[in-house]
Amino acid sequence: MTPKTAESSKTTLTDLVLPSETNPLNNLFGGELLARMDRAASISARRHSRRIVVTASVNHVAFNRAVPLGSVVTVEAKVSRAFKSSMEIFIDVWIEDRESGERTKANEAIYTFVAVDETGRPVKVPELVPETDLEKERYAAALRRKQLSLVLAGKMEPQDATELKALFE
């Protein structure tokens, strides 16, 4: 399988926040943003694997800034690391100032997807080759996050989590 770059999985979804998508404070519902992030991450994972993909987990979500009614919101997703059949997708959410057009990072998230065949069985995915400094940083951190998740789920012994241990040595 030929390795791929993060850039080849880049997915950008841009949309307007409408009244039916807001809470009583006239900000985008968190669940609506989660759905938009899931769609972008799904497309990104599919671009990387060229297979059917399913959401395995939402590992991290940071609602750092409200997204007001009428905002132009952009969700950018890229594969940050590929494992055997799973892929970590890092998602950045931006809002655009109505007058200046300046973009501000509002939120971020990390999702995990698994590539499957037509029967739902996991299949191998191509390796990821990070290119930029940010991609390399996210790539390295993805292994630590995976090890932490496996330790917490009881699927890995703490002493085997070498990347996590290296943080404390």
Coordinates of N, CA, C and O in Angstrom, one line a residue:
M1 N 0.8 -1.2 0.0 CA 0.0 0.0 0.0 C 0.9 1.2 0.0 O 1.8 1.3 0.8
T2 N 0.6 2.2 -0.9 CA 1.4 3.4 -1.0 C 1.0 4.4 0.1 O -0.1 4.7 0.3
P3 N 2.0 4.9 0.9 CA 1.7 5.9 1.9 C 1.2 7.1 1.3 O 1.4 7.4 0.2
K4 N 0.4 7.8 2.1 CA -0.3 9.1 1.7 C 0.1 10.2 2.6 O 0.5 10.0 3.8
T5 N -0.1 11.4 2.1 CA 0.2 12.6 2.9 C -1.1 13.1 3.6 O -2.2 12.7 3.2
A6 N -1.0 13.8 4.7 CA -2.2 14.4 5.3 C -2.9 15.3 4.4 O -4.1 15.4 4.4
E7 N -2.2 16.1 3.6 CA -2.8 17.0 2.7 C -3.7 16.3 1.7 O -4.8 16.9 1.3
S8 N -3.4 15.1 1.3 CA -4.3 14.4 0.4 C -5.7 14.0 1.0 O -6.6 13.7 0.3
S9 N -5.8 14.1 2.3 CA -7.0 13.8 3.0 C -7.8 15.1 3.4 O -8.9 15.0 4.0
K10 N -7.2 16.2 3.2 CA -7.7 17.5 3.7 C -9.2 17.7 3.1 O -9.4 17.5 1.9
T11 N -10.0 18.0 4.1 CA -11.4 18.2 3.7 C -11.9 19.5 4.4 O -11.6 19.7 5.6
T12 N -12.5 20.4 3.6 CA -13.0 21.7 4.1 C -14.5 21.8 3.8 O -14.9 21.7 2.6
L13 N -15.2 22.0 4.8 CA -16.7 22.2 4.7 C -17.0 23.6 5.2 O -16.6 24.0 6.4
T14 N -17.6 24.5 4.4 CA -18.0 25.8 4.8 C -19.5 26.0 4.7 O -20.1 25.6 3.7
D15 N -20.1 26.6 5.7 CA -21.5 26.8 5.8 C -21.9 28.0 6.6 O -21.0 28.5 7.4
L16 N -23.1 28.3 6.5 CA -23.7 29.5 7.3 C -24.4 28.9 8.5 O -25.1 27.9 8.4
V17 N -24.4 29.6 9.6 CA -25.2 29.2 10.8 C -26.6 29.8 10.7 O -26.7 31.1 10.7
L18 N -27.6 29.0 10.6 CA -29.0 29.4 10.4 C -29.7 29.4 11.7 O -29.4 28.7 12.6
P19 N -30.9 30.1 11.8 CA -31.6 30.2 13.0 C -32.1 28.8 13.6 O -32.0 28.6 14.8
S20 N -32.4 27.9 12.7 CA -32.9 26.5 13.2 C -31.8 25.7 13.8 O -32.0 24.7 14.4
E21 N -30.5 26.2 13.7 CA -29.3 25.4 14.2 C -28.8 26.0 15.5 O -27.7 25.7 15.9
T22 N -29.5 27.0 16.0 CA -29.0 27.7 17.2 C -29.8 27.4 18.5 O -30.9 27.1 18.4
N23 N -29.1 27.7 19.6 CA -29.7 27.6 20.9 C -30.4 28.9 21.3 O -30.3 29.8 20.5
P24 N -30.9 29.0 22.5 CA -31.6 30.2 22.9 C -30.7 31.4 23.0 O -31.1 32.6 23.0
L25 N -29.4 31.2 23.0 CA -28.4 32.3 23.0 C -28.0 32.7 21.6 O -27.1 33.6 21.4
N26 N -28.7 32.1 20.6 CA -28.4 32.4 19.2 C -26.9 32.0 18.8 O -26.3 32.6 17.9
N27 N -26.5 30.9 19.4 CA -25.2 30.3 19.0 C -25.5 28.9 18.5 O -26.4 28.2 18.9
L28 N -24.6 28.5 17.6 CA -24.7 27.1 17.0 C -24.8 26.1 18.1 O -24.0 26.1 19.0
F29 N -25.8 25.1 18.0 CA -25.9 24.0 18.9 C -24.6 23.2 18.9 O -24.0 23.0 17.8
G30 N -24.1 22.8 20.0 CA -22.9 21.9 20.0 C -23.1 20.7 19.2 O -22.2 20.2 18.5
G31 N -24.2 20.1 19.3 CA -24.5 18.8 18.6 C -24.5 19.0 17.1 O -24.0 18.2 16.3
E32 N -24.9 20.2 16.6 CA -24.8 20.5 15.2 C -23.4 20.6 14.8 O -23.0 20.1 13.7
L33 N -22.6 21.3 15.6 CA -21.1 21.4 15.3 C -20.5 20.0 15.3 O -19.7 19.7 14.4
L34 N -20.9 19.1 16.2 CA -20.3 17.8 16.3 C -20.7 17.0 15.0 O -19.8 16.3 14.4
A35 N -21.9 17.2 14.5 CA -22.3 16.5 13.3 C -21.5 17.0 12.1 O -21.1 16.2 11.2
R36 N -21.3 18.3 12.0 CA -20.5 18.9 10.9 C -19.1 18.4 10.9 O -18.5 18.0 9.9
M37 N -18.5 18.3 12.2 CA -17.1 17.8 12.3 C -17.1 16.3 11.9 O -16.1 15.8 11.3
D38 N -18.1 15.5 12.3 CA -18.1 14.1 12.0 C -18.2 13.9 10.4 O -17.5 13.0 9.9
R39 N -19.0 14.7 9.8 CA -19.1 14.6 8.3 C -17.7 14.9 7.6 O -17.2 14.2 6.7
A40 N -17.1 16.0 8.1 CA -15.8 16.4 7.5 C -14.7 15.3 7.8 O -14.0 14.9 6.9
A41 N -14.7 14.8 9.0 CA -13.7 13.8 9.4 C -14.0 12.5 8.6 O -13.0 11.8 8.2
S42 N -15.2 12.2 8.4 CA -15.6 11.0 7.6 C -15.0 11.1 6.2 O -14.5 10.1 5.6
I43 N -15.2 12.2 5.5 CA -14.7 12.4 4.2 C -13.2 12.3 4.2 O -12.6 11.7 3.3
S44 N -12.6 12.9 5.2 CA -11.1 12.9 5.3 C -10.6 11.5 5.4 O -9.7 11.1 4.7
A45 N -11.2 10.7 6.3 CA -10.8 9.3 6.5 C -11.0 8.5 5.2 O -10.2 7.6 4.8
R46 N -12.2 8.7 4.5 CA -12.4 8.0 3.3 C -11.4 8.4 2.2 O -11.0 7.5 1.4
R47 N -11.0 9.6 2.1 CA -10.0 10.0 1.1 C -8.7 9.3 1.4 O -8.0 9.0 0.4
H48 N -8.4 9.2 2.7 CA -7.1 8.5 3.0 C -7.2 7.0 2.7 O -6.2 6.5 2.0
S49 N -8.2 6.4 3.1 CA -8.3 4.9 3.0 C -8.9 4.4 1.7 O -8.7 3.3 1.3
R50 N -9.8 5.2 1.0 CA -10.5 4.9 -0.1 C -11.4 3.6 0.2 O -11.6 2.8 -0.7
R51 N -11.9 3.6 1.4 CA -12.8 2.5 1.9 C -14.0 3.1 2.6 O -14.0 4.3 2.9
I52 N -14.9 2.2 2.9 CA -16.0 2.6 3.8 C -15.4 2.9 5.2 O -14.5 2.2 5.6
V53 N -15.8 4.0 5.8 CA -15.3 4.3 7.2 C -16.4 4.5 8.1 O -17.5 5.0 7.8
V54 N -16.1 4.2 9.4 CA -17.1 4.4 10.5 C -16.5 5.1 11.6 O -15.3 5.0 11.9
T55 N -17.2 5.9 12.3 CA -16.7 6.7 13.5 C -16.5 5.7 14.6 O -17.5 5.0 15.0
A56 N -15.3 5.6 15.1 CA -15.0 4.7 16.2 C -15.1 5.4 17.5 O -15.5 4.9 18.5
S57 N -14.6 6.7 17.5 CA -14.7 7.4 18.8 C -14.5 8.9 18.5 O -13.9 9.3 17.5
V58 N -15.0 9.7 19.5 CA -14.7 11.1 19.5 C -13.8 11.3 20.7 O -14.2 11.1 21.8
N59 N -12.5 11.5 20.4 CA -11.5 11.5 21.5 C -11.4 12.8 22.2 O -11.0 12.8 23.4
H60 N -11.7 13.9 21.6 CA -11.5 15.2 22.2 C -12.3 16.2 21.4 O -12.3 16.2 20.2
V61 N -13.0 17.0 22.2 CA -13.7 18.2 21.6 C -13.5 19.4 22.5 O -13.6 19.2 23.7
A62 N -13.1 20.5 21.9 CA -12.9 21.7 22.7 C -13.8 22.8 22.1 O -13.6 23.2 21.0
F63 N -14.9 23.1 22.8 CA -15.8 24.2 22.4 C -15.2 25.5 23.0 O -15.6 25.9 24.1
N64 N -14.2 26.1 22.4 CA -13.5 27.2 22.9 C -14.2 28.6 22.7 O -14.0 29.5 23.5
R65 N -15.0 28.7 21.7 CA -15.6 29.9 21.3 C -17.0 29.6 20.7 O -17.1 28.7 19.9
A66 N -18.0 30.4 21.1 CA -19.3 30.3 20.6 C -19.3 30.6 19.1 O -18.5 31.5 18.7
V67 N -20.2 30.0 18.3 CA -20.3 30.2 16.9 C -21.7 30.9 16.7 O -22.7 30.2 16.8
P68 N -21.7 32.2 16.6 CA -23.0 32.9 16.6 C -23.8 32.8 15.3 O -23.3 32.5 14.2
L69 N -25.1 33.0 15.4 CA -26.0 33.0 14.3 C -25.5 33.9 13.2 O -25.0 35.0 13.5
G70 N -25.6 33.4 12.0 CA -25.2 34.2 10.8 C -23.7 34.0 10.5 O -23.2 34.5 9.5
S71 N -22.9 33.3 11.4 CA -21.5 33.2 11.1 C -21.3 32.2 9.9 O -22.0 31.3 9.7
V72 N -20.2 32.5 9.2 CA -19.6 31.6 8.3 C -18.7 30.7 9.0 O -17.7 31.2 9.6
V73 N -19.0 29.4 9.1 CA -18.1 28.5 9.9 C -17.5 27.5 8.9 O -18.1 27.0 8.0
T74 N -16.2 27.3 9.1 CA -15.4 26.4 8.2 C -14.8 25.3 9.1 O -14.2 25.5 10.1
V75 N -15.1 24.0 8.7 CA -14.6 22.9 9.4 C -13.5 22.3 8.5 O -13.8 21.9 7.3
E76 N -12.3 22.2 9.0 CA -11.2 21.6 8.2 C -10.7 20.3 8.9 O -10.4 20.3 10.1
A77 N -10.6 19.2 8.2 CA -10.2 17.9 8.7 C -9.1 17.3 7.9 O -9.1 17.5 6.7
K78 N -8.2 16.7 8.6 CA -7.1 16.0 8.0 C -6.7 14.8 8.8 O -6.8 14.8 10.1
V79 N -6.3 13.7 8.2 CA -5.8 12.5 8.9 C -4.5 13.0 9.6 O -3.6 13.5 8.9
S80 N -4.4 12.7 10.9 CA -3.2 13.1 11.6 C -2.3 11.8 11.8 O -1.1 12.0 11.9
R81 N -2.9 10.6 11.8 CA -2.1 9.4 11.8 C -2.9 8.2 11.4 O -4.1 8.2 11.7
A82 N -2.3 7.3 10.7 CA -3.0 6.1 10.3 C -2.3 4.9 11.1 O -1.1 4.9 11.2
F83 N -3.1 4.0 11.6 CA -2.6 2.8 12.3 C -3.0 1.6 11.4 O -2.9 1.8 10.1
K84 N -3.3 0.5 11.9 CA -3.6 -0.7 11.1 C -4.8 -0.5 10.2 O -4.8 -0.4 9.0
S85 N -6.0 -0.3 10.9 CA -7.2 -0.1 10.2 C -7.9 1.3 10.7 O -8.9 1.7 10.1
S86 N -7.3 1.9 11.7 CA -7.9 3.1 12.2 C -7.1 4.3 11.8 O -5.9 4.2 11.5
M87 N -7.8 5.4 11.8 CA -7.2 6.7 11.5 C -7.6 7.8 12.5 O -8.8 7.8 12.8
E88 N -6.7 8.6 12.9 CA -7.0 9.7 13.8 C -7.2 10.9 12.9 O -6.3 11.1 12.0
I89 N -8.3 11.6 13.1 CA -8.6 12.8 12.3 C -8.6 14.0 13.2 O -9.3 14.0 14.2
F90 N -7.8 15.0 12.8 CA -7.7 16.3 13.6 C -8.6 17.3 12.9 O -8.4 17.4 11.7
I91 N -9.4 17.9 13.6 CA -10.4 18.9 13.0 C -10.2 20.3 13.6 O -10.2 20.4 14.9
D92 N -10.1 21.3 12.8 CA -10.1 22.7 13.2 C -11.3 23.4 12.7 O -11.7 23.1 11.6
V93 N -11.9 24.2 13.6 CA -13.1 24.9 13.3 C -12.8 26.4 13.3 O -12.3 26.9 14.3
W94 N -13.2 27.1 12.2 CA -12.9 28.5 12.1 C -14.2 29.3 11.9 O -15.1 28.8 11.3
I95 N -14.2 30.5 12.4 CA -15.3 31.4 12.1 C -14.8 32.6 11.4 O -13.6 33.0 11.7
E96 N -15.6 33.2 10.5 CA -15.1 34.3 9.7 C -15.8 35.5 10.1 O -17.1 35.6 10.3
D97 N -15.1 36.6 10.4 CA -15.6 37.9 10.7 C -16.5 38.4 9.5 O -16.0 38.4 8.4
R98 N -17.7 38.8 9.8 CA -18.6 39.2 8.7 C -18.1 40.4 7.9 O -18.3 40.5 6.7
E99 N -17.4 41.3 8.6 CA -16.9 42.5 7.9 C -15.5 42.4 7.3 O -15.3 42.8 6.2
S100 N -14.6 41.9 8.1 CA -13.2 41.9 7.6 C -12.9 40.6 6.9 O -11.9 40.6 6.1
G101 N -13.6 39.6 7.1 CA -13.3 38.3 6.5 C -12.2 37.5 7.2 O -11.8 36.4 6.8
E102 N -11.7 38.1 8.3 CA -10.6 37.5 9.1 C -11.1 36.2 9.7 O -12.2 36.2 10.3
R103 N -10.3 35.1 9.7 CA -10.7 33.9 10.3 C -10.1 33.7 11.7 O -9.0 34.1 11.9
T104 N -10.9 33.2 12.6 CA -10.5 33.0 14.0 C -10.8 31.5 14.3 O -11.9 31.0 14.1
K105 N -9.8 30.8 14.9 CA -10.1 29.4 15.3 C -11.0 29.4 16.5 O -10.8 30.1 17.5
A106 N -12.1 28.7 16.4 CA -13.2 28.7 17.4 C -13.1 27.4 18.2 O -13.4 27.4 19.4
N107 N -12.9 26.3 17.5 CA -13.0 25.0 18.2 C -12.0 24.0 17.5 O -11.5 24.2 16.4
E108 N -11.8 22.8 18.2 CA -11.1 21.7 17.6 C -11.6 20.4 18.1 O -12.2 20.4 19.2
A109 N -11.2 19.4 17.4 CA -11.7 18.0 17.8 C -10.7 17.0 17.2 O -10.0 17.3 16.3
I110 N -10.8 15.8 17.9 CA -10.0 14.7 17.3 C -11.0 13.5 17.3 O -11.6 13.1 18.4
Y111 N -11.2 12.9 16.2 CA -12.0 11.8 16.0 C -11.2 10.6 15.5 O -10.1 10.8 14.9
T112 N -11.7 9.4 15.8 CA -11.0 8.2 15.2 C -12.0 7.4 14.4 O -13.2 7.2 14.8
F113 N -11.6 7.1 13.2 CA -12.4 6.3 12.2 C -11.7 5.0 11.9 O -10.5 4.9 12.0
V114 N -12.5 4.0 11.6 CA -12.0 2.7 11.2 C -12.5 2.4 9.8 O -13.6 2.6 9.4
A115 N -11.6 1.9 8.9 CA -11.9 1.5 7.6 C -12.4 0.1 7.6 O -11.8 -0.8 8.3
V116 N -13.5 -0.1 6.9 CA -14.1 -1.5 6.9 C -14.5 -1.9 5.5 O -14.6 -1.1 4.6
D117 N -14.6 -3.2 5.3 CA -15.1 -3.8 4.0 C -16.6 -3.8 4.0 O -17.3 -3.3 4.9
E118 N -17.2 -4.3 3.0 CA -18.6 -4.3 2.8 C -19.4 -5.1 3.9 O -20.6 -4.9 4.0
T119 N -18.7 -6.0 4.6 CA -19.3 -6.7 5.7 C -19.1 -6.1 7.0 O -19.5 -6.6 8.0
G120 N -18.4 -5.0 7.1 CA -18.1 -4.3 8.3 C -16.9 -4.7 9.0 O -16.6 -4.3 10.2
R121 N -16.1 -5.5 8.4 CA -14.8 -6.0 9.0 C -13.7 -5.0 8.8 O -13.5 -4.5 7.6
P122 N -12.9 -4.7 9.8 CA -11.8 -3.7 9.6 C -10.8 -4.2 8.5 O -10.5 -5.4 8.3
V123 N -10.3 -3.2 7.7 CA -9.3 -3.5 6.7 C -8.1 -2.5 6.9 O -8.3 -1.5 7.5
K124 N -7.0 -2.9 6.3 CA -5.8 -2.1 6.5 C -5.9 -0.8 5.7 O -6.6 -0.7 4.7
V125 N -5.2 0.2 6.2 CA -5.2 1.5 5.6 C -3.8 1.9 5.3 O -2.8 1.4 5.9
P126 N -3.6 2.8 4.3 CA -2.2 3.2 4.0 C -1.6 4.0 5.2 O -2.3 4.6 6.0
E127 N -0.3 3.9 5.3 CA 0.5 4.7 6.2 C 0.3 6.2 5.9 O 0.0 6.6 4.8
L128 N 0.6 7.1 6.9 CA 0.5 8.5 6.7 C 1.9 9.0 6.8 O 2.7 8.7 7.7
V129 N 2.3 9.9 5.9 CA 3.6 10.6 5.9 C 3.3 12.1 6.2 O 2.9 12.8 5.3
P130 N 3.7 12.5 7.4 CA 3.5 13.9 7.7 C 4.5 14.8 7.1 O 5.7 14.3 6.9
E131 N 4.2 16.0 6.6 CA 5.1 16.8 5.9 C 5.4 18.1 6.7 O 6.6 18.5 6.8
T132 N 4.4 18.8 7.1 CA 4.7 20.1 7.8 C 5.0 19.9 9.3 O 4.8 18.8 9.8
D133 N 5.5 20.9 9.9 CA 5.8 20.8 11.3 C 4.6 20.5 12.2 O 4.6 19.7 13.1
L134 N 3.4 21.1 11.8 CA 2.2 20.9 12.5 C 1.7 19.4 12.3 O 1.3 18.7 13.3
E135 N 1.8 18.9 11.1 CA 1.5 17.5 10.8 C 2.4 16.6 11.6 O 1.9 15.6 12.1
K136 N 3.6 16.9 11.7 CA 4.6 16.0 12.4 C 4.3 16.0 13.9 O 4.3 15.0 14.6
E137 N 3.9 17.2 14.4 CA 3.6 17.3 15.8 C 2.3 16.5 16.1 O 2.2 15.7 17.1
R138 N 1.3 16.6 15.3 CA 0.0 15.9 15.5 C 0.2 14.4 15.3 O -0.4 13.6 16.0
Y139 N 1.1 14.0 14.4 CA 1.4 12.6 14.1 C 2.0 12.0 15.3 O 1.6 10.9 15.8
A140 N 3.0 12.6 15.9 CA 3.7 12.1 17.1 C 2.7 12.0 18.3 O 2.7 11.0 19.0
A141 N 1.9 13.0 18.5 CA 1.0 13.0 19.6 C -0.1 12.0 19.5 O -0.7 11.5 20.5
A142 N -0.5 11.6 18.2 CA -1.5 10.6 18.0 C -1.2 9.3 18.6 O -2.1 8.6 19.2
L143 N 0.1 8.9 18.6 CA 0.5 7.6 19.1 C 0.3 7.7 20.7 O -0.1 6.7 21.3
R144 N 0.7 8.8 21.3 CA 0.5 8.9 22.7 C -0.9 8.8 23.1 O -1.3 8.2 24.1
R145 N -1.8 9.5 22.3 CA -3.2 9.5 22.6 C -3.8 8.1 22.5 O -4.6 7.6 23.3
K146 N -3.3 7.3 21.4 CA -3.8 6.0 21.2 C -3.3 5.1 22.4 O -4.1 4.3 22.9
Q147 N -2.1 5.2 22.8 CA -1.6 4.4 23.9 C -2.4 4.7 25.2 O -2.8 3.8 25.9
L148 N -2.7 6.0 25.5 CA -3.4 6.4 26.7 C -4.8 5.7 26.6 O -5.3 5.2 27.6
S149 N -5.5 5.8 25.5 CA -6.8 5.2 25.3 C -6.8 3.7 25.5 O -7.7 3.2 26.2
L150 N -5.8 3.1 25.0 CA -5.7 1.6 25.2 C -5.4 1.2 26.6 O -6.0 0.3 27.2
V151 N -4.6 2.0 27.3 CA -4.3 1.8 28.8 C -5.6 2.0 29.6 O -6.0 1.1 30.4
L152 N -6.3 3.1 29.3 CA -7.5 3.3 30.1 C -8.6 2.3 29.8 O -9.4 2.0 30.7
A153 N -8.6 1.7 28.6 CA -9.6 0.7 28.3 C -9.2 -0.7 28.7 O -9.9 -1.7 28.5
G154 N -8.0 -0.8 29.3 CA -7.5 -2.1 29.8 C -7.0 -3.0 28.7 O -6.9 -4.2 28.8
K155 N -6.7 -2.4 27.5 CA -6.3 -3.2 26.3 C -4.7 -3.1 26.2 O -4.2 -3.8 25.3
M156 N -4.1 -2.4 27.0 CA -2.6 -2.3 27.0 C -2.1 -2.1 28.4 O -2.7 -1.3 29.2
E157 N -1.1 -2.8 28.8 CA -0.5 -2.6 30.1 C 0.3 -1.3 30.1 O 1.0 -0.9 29.1
P158 N 0.2 -0.5 31.2 CA 0.9 0.8 31.3 C 2.4 0.7 31.0 O 2.9 1.6 30.3
Q159 N 3.0 -0.4 31.4 CA 4.5 -0.5 31.1 C 4.8 -0.7 29.6 O 5.9 -0.5 29.2
D160 N 3.8 -1.0 28.8 CA 4.0 -1.2 27.4 C 3.7 0.1 26.6 O 4.0 0.1 25.4
A161 N 3.2 1.1 27.3 CA 2.9 2.4 26.6 C 4.2 3.2 26.6 O 4.4 4.2 27.3
T162 N 5.1 2.8 25.7 CA 6.5 3.4 25.6 C 6.5 4.9 25.3 O 7.2 5.7 25.9
E163 N 5.6 5.3 24.4 CA 5.5 6.8 24.1 C 5.0 7.6 25.3 O 5.5 8.7 25.5
L164 N 4.1 7.1 26.0 CA 3.5 7.8 27.2 C 4.6 7.8 28.3 O 4.8 8.9 28.9
K165 N 5.3 6.7 28.5 CA 6.3 6.7 29.5 C 7.4 7.7 29.2 O 7.9 8.3 30.1
A166 N 7.7 7.9 28.0 CA 8.8 8.8 27.6 C 8.5 10.2 28.0 O 9.4 11.0 28.2
L167 N 7.2 10.6 28.1 CA 6.9 11.9 28.5 C 7.3 12.2 30.0 O 7.5 13.3 30.3
F168 N 7.4 11.1 30.8 CA 7.6 11.3 32.2 C 9.1 10.9 32.6 O 9.4 11.0 33.8
E169 N 9.9 10.5 31.7 CA 11.2 10.1 32.0 C 12.2 11.2 31.7 O 12.0 12.1 31.0

